[in-house]
Tab-separated table of C-alpha atoms in Angstrom:
chain	number	residue	atom	x	y	z
A	2	UNK	CA	0.104	0.411	-0.284
A	3	UNK	CA	0.888	3.007	-0.712
A	4	UNK	CA	1.856	6.275	2.088
A	5	UNK	CA	0.241	9.343	1.447
A	6	UNK	CA	2.094	11.723	-0.060
A	7	UNK	CA	4.516	9.538	-1.025
A	8	UNK	CA	4.636	9.099	-4.830
A	9	UNK	CA	1.545	9.896	-6.972
A	10	UNK	CA	-0.205	6.599	-6.803
A	11	UNK	CA	-0.920	3.942	-9.761
A	12	UNK	CA	-3.330	2.305	-11.359
A	13	UNK	CA	-2.095	-1.041	-9.848
A	14	UNK	CA	-2.208	0.756	-5.998
A	15	UNK	CA	-5.429	1.826	-6.500
A	16	UNK	CA	-6.301	-1.865	-8.090
A	17	UNK	CA	-4.796	-3.171	-4.911
A	18	UNK	CA	-6.529	-0.267	-2.921
A	19	UNK	CA	-9.937	-1.255	-4.692
A	20	UNK	CA	-9.925	-4.374	-3.727
A	21	UNK	CA	-9.164	-4.005	-0.168
A	22	UNK	CA	-11.790	-1.878	0.292
A	23	UNK	CA	-14.139	-4.731	-0.689
A	24	UNK	CA	-13.840	-4.575	-4.679
A	25	UNK	CA	-14.775	-8.000	-6.180
A	26	UNK	CA	-14.529	-9.706	-10.535
A	27	UNK	CA	-18.145	-8.787	-11.274
A	28	UNK	CA	-19.816	-6.230	-9.286
A	29	UNK	CA	-22.222	-3.595	-10.885
A	30	UNK	CA	-20.537	-0.187	-8.165
A	31	UNK	CA	-21.895	2.996	-8.895
A	32	UNK	CA	-18.949	5.476	-7.832
A	33	UNK	CA	-19.504	8.571	-5.851
A	34	UNK	CA	-16.329	10.197	-5.654
A	35	UNK	CA	-13.845	12.783	-4.713
A	36	UNK	CA	-10.758	12.486	-7.030
A	37	UNK	CA	-8.188	15.012	-4.971
A	38	UNK	CA	-9.428	13.196	-2.019
A	39	UNK	CA	-6.854	10.360	-3.044
A	40	UNK	CA	-4.217	13.176	-3.056
A	41	UNK	CA	-1.460	12.447	-6.486
A	42	UNK	CA	-2.872	10.302	-8.431
A	43	UNK	CA	0.002	8.903	-11.726
A	44	UNK	CA	-2.568	9.686	-14.772
A	45	UNK	CA	-5.500	11.590	-12.809
A	46	UNK	CA	-9.407	10.576	-13.437
A	47	UNK	CA	-8.863	8.367	-16.070
A	48	UNK	CA	-6.577	5.918	-14.539
A	49	UNK	CA	-9.451	5.733	-10.751
A	50	UNK	CA	-12.018	5.179	-13.888
A	51	UNK	CA	-9.353	2.298	-15.505
A	52	UNK	CA	-8.170	1.001	-12.121
A	53	UNK	CA	-12.465	0.362	-11.261
A	54	UNK	CA	-13.214	-1.589	-14.672
A	55	UNK	CA	-9.682	-2.922	-13.622
A	56	UNK	CA	-11.114	-4.261	-10.440
A	57	UNK	CA	-14.629	-5.597	-11.501
A	58	UNK	CA	-13.098	-7.525	-14.368
A	59	UNK	CA	-14.538	-8.199	-17.833
A	60	UNK	CA	-17.657	-9.285	-16.685
A	61	UNK	CA	-18.673	-6.548	-13.764
A	62	UNK	CA	-20.591	-2.941	-14.208
A	63	UNK	CA	-18.291	0.221	-13.632
A	64	UNK	CA	-20.991	3.418	-13.125
A	65	UNK	CA	-21.089	6.817	-11.700
A	66	UNK	CA	-23.763	9.575	-12.145
A	67	UNK	CA	-23.156	11.597	-15.037
A	68	UNK	CA	-25.645	14.707	-13.877
A	69	UNK	CA	-26.508	17.484	-15.125
A	70	UNK	CA	-28.964	19.243	-12.934
A	71	UNK	CA	-26.630	22.055	-12.555
A	72	UNK	CA	-27.058	23.690	-15.946
A	73	UNK	CA	-30.402	21.756	-17.709
A	74	UNK	CA	-32.160	23.233	-15.356
A	75	UNK	CA	-35.117	26.300	-14.706
A	76	UNK	CA	-33.116	29.382	-13.955
A	77	UNK	CA	-36.403	30.695	-12.643
A	78	UNK	CA	-37.660	27.873	-11.372
A	79	UNK	CA	-41.035	29.965	-9.112
A	80	UNK	CA	-41.919	31.505	-12.142
A	81	UNK	CA	-45.426	30.677	-13.371
A	82	UNK	CA	-47.360	32.147	-16.078
A	83	UNK	CA	-46.191	32.837	-20.115
A	84	UNK	CA	-42.307	35.107	-19.383
A	85	UNK	CA	-41.313	37.922	-19.719
A	86	UNK	CA	-38.616	39.157	-22.315
A	87	UNK	CA	-36.086	38.856	-20.380
A	88	UNK	CA	-36.176	35.150	-19.353
A	89	UNK	CA	-37.746	33.757	-22.239
A	90	UNK	CA	-34.164	34.400	-23.018
A	91	UNK	CA	-32.693	33.195	-19.942
A	92	UNK	CA	-33.935	29.776	-20.979
A	93	UNK	CA	-33.670	29.450	-24.603
A	94	UNK	CA	-30.348	29.716	-23.544
A	95	UNK	CA	-30.173	26.615	-21.488
A	96	UNK	CA	-29.202	23.349	-23.272
A	97	UNK	CA	-31.272	20.858	-24.280
A	98	UNK	CA	-29.968	17.177	-22.460
A	99	UNK	CA	-28.114	14.819	-24.963
A	100	UNK	CA	-24.956	12.185	-24.013
A	101	UNK	CA	-21.577	13.957	-25.324
A	102	UNK	CA	-23.898	17.515	-22.497
A	103	UNK	CA	-20.774	16.967	-19.760
A	104	UNK	CA	-21.850	16.286	-15.994
A	105	UNK	CA	-21.483	18.641	-13.037
A	106	UNK	CA	-20.810	14.989	-11.101
A	107	UNK	CA	-16.551	15.484	-10.676
A	108	UNK	CA	-14.208	15.098	-12.523
A	109	UNK	CA	-13.286	10.972	-12.466
A	110	UNK	CA	-17.734	10.584	-13.241
A	111	UNK	CA	-16.601	12.552	-16.566
A	112	UNK	CA	-13.944	10.597	-16.881
A	113	UNK	CA	-15.922	7.269	-17.150
A	114	UNK	CA	-19.286	9.708	-19.184
A	115	UNK	CA	-16.376	10.531	-21.928
A	116	UNK	CA	-15.208	6.848	-22.107
A	117	UNK	CA	-16.141	5.955	-25.937
A	118	UNK	CA	-17.381	2.539	-25.190
A	119	UNK	CA	-19.054	4.803	-22.680
A	120	UNK	CA	-22.988	4.899	-22.209
A	121	UNK	CA	-25.207	7.058	-20.427
A	122	UNK	CA	-29.233	7.327	-19.738
A	123	UNK	CA	-31.345	9.933	-20.602
A	124	UNK	CA	-32.450	11.803	-18.158
A	125	UNK	CA	-32.190	15.256	-19.064
A	126	UNK	CA	-30.873	15.934	-14.669
A	127	UNK	CA	-30.003	12.779	-13.173
A	128	UNK	CA	-28.504	10.545	-16.132
A	129	UNK	CA	-25.735	7.675	-15.217
A	130	UNK	CA	-22.652	6.577	-17.482
A	131	UNK	CA	-21.689	2.662	-17.253
A	132	UNK	CA	-19.573	0.866	-18.795
A	133	UNK	CA	-19.375	-2.966	-18.541
A	134	UNK	CA	-21.250	-6.266	-18.938
A	135	UNK	CA	-23.952	-5.072	-17.468
A	136	UNK	CA	-24.117	-0.631	-19.256
A	137	UNK	CA	-26.922	-1.314	-21.277
A	138	UNK	CA	-29.210	-2.793	-18.275
A	139	UNK	CA	-28.289	0.077	-16.278
A	140	UNK	CA	-28.587	3.118	-18.582
A	141	UNK	CA	-30.967	1.811	-20.724
A	142	UNK	CA	-33.837	2.279	-17.984
A	143	UNK	CA	-35.464	6.174	-17.185
A	144	UNK	CA	-38.221	7.523	-15.403
A	145	UNK	CA	-38.843	11.483	-15.928
A	146	UNK	CA	-40.529	11.600	-12.704
A	147	UNK	CA	-38.231	9.970	-9.672
A	148	UNK	CA	-35.761	10.181	-11.467
A	149	UNK	CA	-34.166	8.004	-9.158
A	150	UNK	CA	-36.618	5.386	-8.559
A	151	UNK	CA	-37.564	1.494	-9.098
A	152	UNK	CA	-37.649	2.892	-13.859
A	153	UNK	CA	-34.089	3.874	-13.797
A	154	UNK	CA	-30.901	2.752	-13.929
A	155	UNK	CA	-31.348	2.578	-9.668
A	156	UNK	CA	-33.837	0.387	-10.119
A	157	UNK	CA	-30.763	-1.231	-12.342
A	158	UNK	CA	-28.418	-2.151	-10.045
A	159	UNK	CA	-30.078	-2.555	-6.126
A	160	UNK	CA	-31.879	-5.799	-9.728
A	161	UNK	CA	-28.325	-6.245	-10.258
A	162	UNK	CA	-27.332	-6.579	-6.862
A	163	UNK	CA	-24.831	-2.839	-6.998
A	164	UNK	CA	-22.801	-1.936	-4.302
A	165	UNK	CA	-21.980	2.036	-3.449
A	166	UNK	CA	-17.972	2.251	-4.144
A	167	UNK	CA	-18.400	6.073	-1.241
A	168	UNK	CA	-14.638	6.964	-2.213
A	169	UNK	CA	-14.007	11.237	-0.206
A	170	UNK	CA	-17.121	11.591	-0.102
A	171	UNK	CA	-19.851	10.622	3.245
A	172	UNK	CA	-23.272	9.155	2.077
A	173	UNK	CA	-25.115	12.845	1.198
A	174	UNK	CA	-23.781	11.937	-1.829
A	175	UNK	CA	-25.111	8.124	-1.521
A	176	UNK	CA	-27.624	8.997	-4.488
A	177	UNK	CA	-29.095	5.124	-3.203
A	178	UNK	CA	-30.209	6.585	-0.119
A	179	UNK	CA	-32.939	8.479	-2.404
A	180	UNK	CA	-33.961	5.717	-4.497
A	181	UNK	CA	-34.952	3.956	-0.977
A	182	UNK	CA	-36.531	7.133	-0.173
A	183	UNK	CA	-38.617	7.151	-3.227
A	184	UNK	CA	-40.688	3.654	-1.345
A	185	UNK	CA	-41.610	5.835	1.455
A	186	UNK	CA	-45.218	6.424	2.138
A	187	UNK	CA	-44.474	9.697	3.701
A	188	UNK	CA	-41.038	11.636	0.876
A	189	UNK	CA	-40.632	14.583	0.798
A	190	UNK	CA	-41.170	16.390	-2.598
A	191	UNK	CA	-40.074	18.363	-4.841
A	192	UNK	CA	-40.426	19.723	-8.559
A	193	UNK	CA	-38.151	19.336	-11.577
A	194	UNK	CA	-37.691	21.346	-14.372
A	195	UNK	CA	-35.931	21.187	-17.779
A	196	UNK	CA	-36.312	21.749	-21.582
A	197	UNK	CA	-36.737	18.655	-23.803
A	198	UNK	CA	-37.332	18.034	-27.074
A	199	UNK	CA	-41.160	16.813	-28.682
A	200	UNK	CA	-41.637	16.033	-32.230
A	201	UNK	CA	-39.239	18.644	-33.015
A	202	UNK	CA	-40.379	21.338	-30.672
A	203	UNK	CA	-38.969	23.183	-27.455
A	204	UNK	CA	-41.336	22.510	-24.000
A	205	UNK	CA	-40.340	22.377	-20.595
A	206	UNK	CA	-40.785	19.671	-18.593
A	207	UNK	CA	-42.195	19.426	-14.846
A	208	UNK	CA	-41.758	15.373	-12.941
A	209	UNK	CA	-42.354	15.077	-9.312
A	210	UNK	CA	-38.978	13.466	-7.403
A	211	UNK	CA	-38.183	12.799	-3.741
A	212	UNK	CA	-36.425	16.595	-2.590
A	213	UNK	CA	-32.939	17.330	-1.122
A	214	UNK	CA	-31.546	15.930	1.798
A	215	UNK	CA	-29.372	19.118	2.021
A	216	UNK	CA	-26.940	16.786	4.549
A	217	UNK	CA	-29.734	16.891	7.482
A	218	UNK	CA	-30.275	12.756	8.235
A	219	UNK	CA	-28.418	10.731	5.760
A	220	UNK	CA	-25.363	11.095	6.864
A	221	UNK	CA	-27.573	10.010	9.954
A	222	UNK	CA	-28.621	7.025	8.203
A	223	UNK	CA	-25.593	6.153	6.502
A	224	UNK	CA	-23.040	5.778	9.589
A	225	UNK	CA	-26.035	3.894	11.475
A	226	UNK	CA	-26.368	0.737	8.483
A	227	UNK	CA	-22.517	1.006	8.410
A	228	UNK	CA	-22.468	0.560	11.746
A	229	UNK	CA	-25.351	-1.747	11.544
A	230	UNK	CA	-23.284	-3.899	8.436
A	231	UNK	CA	-20.001	-3.818	10.021
A	232	UNK	CA	-18.680	-1.502	7.324
A	233	UNK	CA	-15.231	-0.353	7.601
A	234	UNK	CA	-13.151	2.264	6.153
A	235	UNK	CA	-10.018	1.929	4.348
A	236	UNK	CA	-7.948	4.682	3.549
A	237	UNK	CA	-7.315	4.052	-0.385
A	238	UNK	CA	-4.162	7.187	-1.378
A	239	UNK	CA	-6.016	9.256	1.414
A	240	UNK	CA	-9.421	8.191	0.876
A	241	UNK	CA	-11.547	7.520	3.036
A	242	UNK	CA	-13.752	4.529	0.891
A	243	UNK	CA	-16.831	1.765	2.130
A	244	UNK	CA	-18.020	-0.481	-0.393
A	245	UNK	CA	-21.631	-0.622	0.262
A	246	UNK	CA	-24.621	-3.127	-0.385
A	247	UNK	CA	-27.937	-1.395	-2.331
A	248	UNK	CA	-30.425	-4.164	-1.150
A	249	UNK	CA	-29.140	-4.737	2.584
A	250	UNK	CA	-29.131	-0.740	2.751
A	251	UNK	CA	-32.285	0.065	1.103
A	252	UNK	CA	-34.585	-1.015	3.959
A	253	UNK	CA	-32.949	0.609	6.208
A	254	UNK	CA	-32.843	3.732	3.867
A	255	UNK	CA	-35.871	3.832	3.017
A	256	UNK	CA	-37.214	4.437	6.957
A	257	UNK	CA	-35.126	5.778	8.753
A	258	UNK	CA	-35.725	9.141	7.394
A	259	UNK	CA	-39.174	9.460	7.825
A	260	UNK	CA	-38.534	8.347	11.514
A	261	UNK	CA	-35.781	10.980	11.848
A	262	UNK	CA	-37.736	13.478	10.177
A	263	UNK	CA	-41.257	12.011	13.580
A	264	UNK	CA	-38.255	12.870	15.785
A	265	UNK	CA	-37.043	15.834	15.049
A	266	UNK	CA	-40.705	17.538	14.257
A	267	UNK	CA	-42.145	18.378	10.767
A	268	UNK	CA	-40.256	20.244	8.870
A	269	UNK	CA	-40.696	20.683	4.545
A	270	UNK	CA	-38.639	20.015	1.943
């Protein structure tokens, strides 16, 4: 194992690190990551992606959130009624989603998305990029409403018995906690707004989804699950990393946020 700060991490160092975290050949992974948390990496984000692919092997799948919610979004979500000229111009400047649109979920996710063989799901704000044996299965799902729910790539990863790999980030970045909350009867809600081209016409779509957690309950839920499941944190380079099995996480993750909200009193999204 490389001591943090002594020399740049190589692809081989990273593969060895992922194996220590628990990554095995044939796994389906979704990776939430901070490249800078690893320290110096020879080859940067591309090397991280290559190491993950090597760690899961040809029968495995590596996915990453390729979200564009910071780009493909309504500049005035609270405005109702026809827009004036200034707002109409702002909305016209919002890009339509396409597979080549850069994501805003970090350097590793963007490096995976940019691979020639990478596939990408088609939700305008909440797409997922994937490579490997089950990439087509993962990216083939899309639901405009509840974009991280059952009929999304996250549902496909759940069905595959996938794992979440957290690299230098916490459960506030773990989208599967949102996936779990889509099944809760008293889930927190928000409205997504984004442009789409439908029959050659640019239109704005409104779709319901679970609301942002804003670092309130998800870190608590993640910590509780790790303690119950005996998940240990492993350093890869300088990054604390954890591997979380999706199917085991979901029952607790769907139940606890509503319980925590009850304990803390009413809260609106």
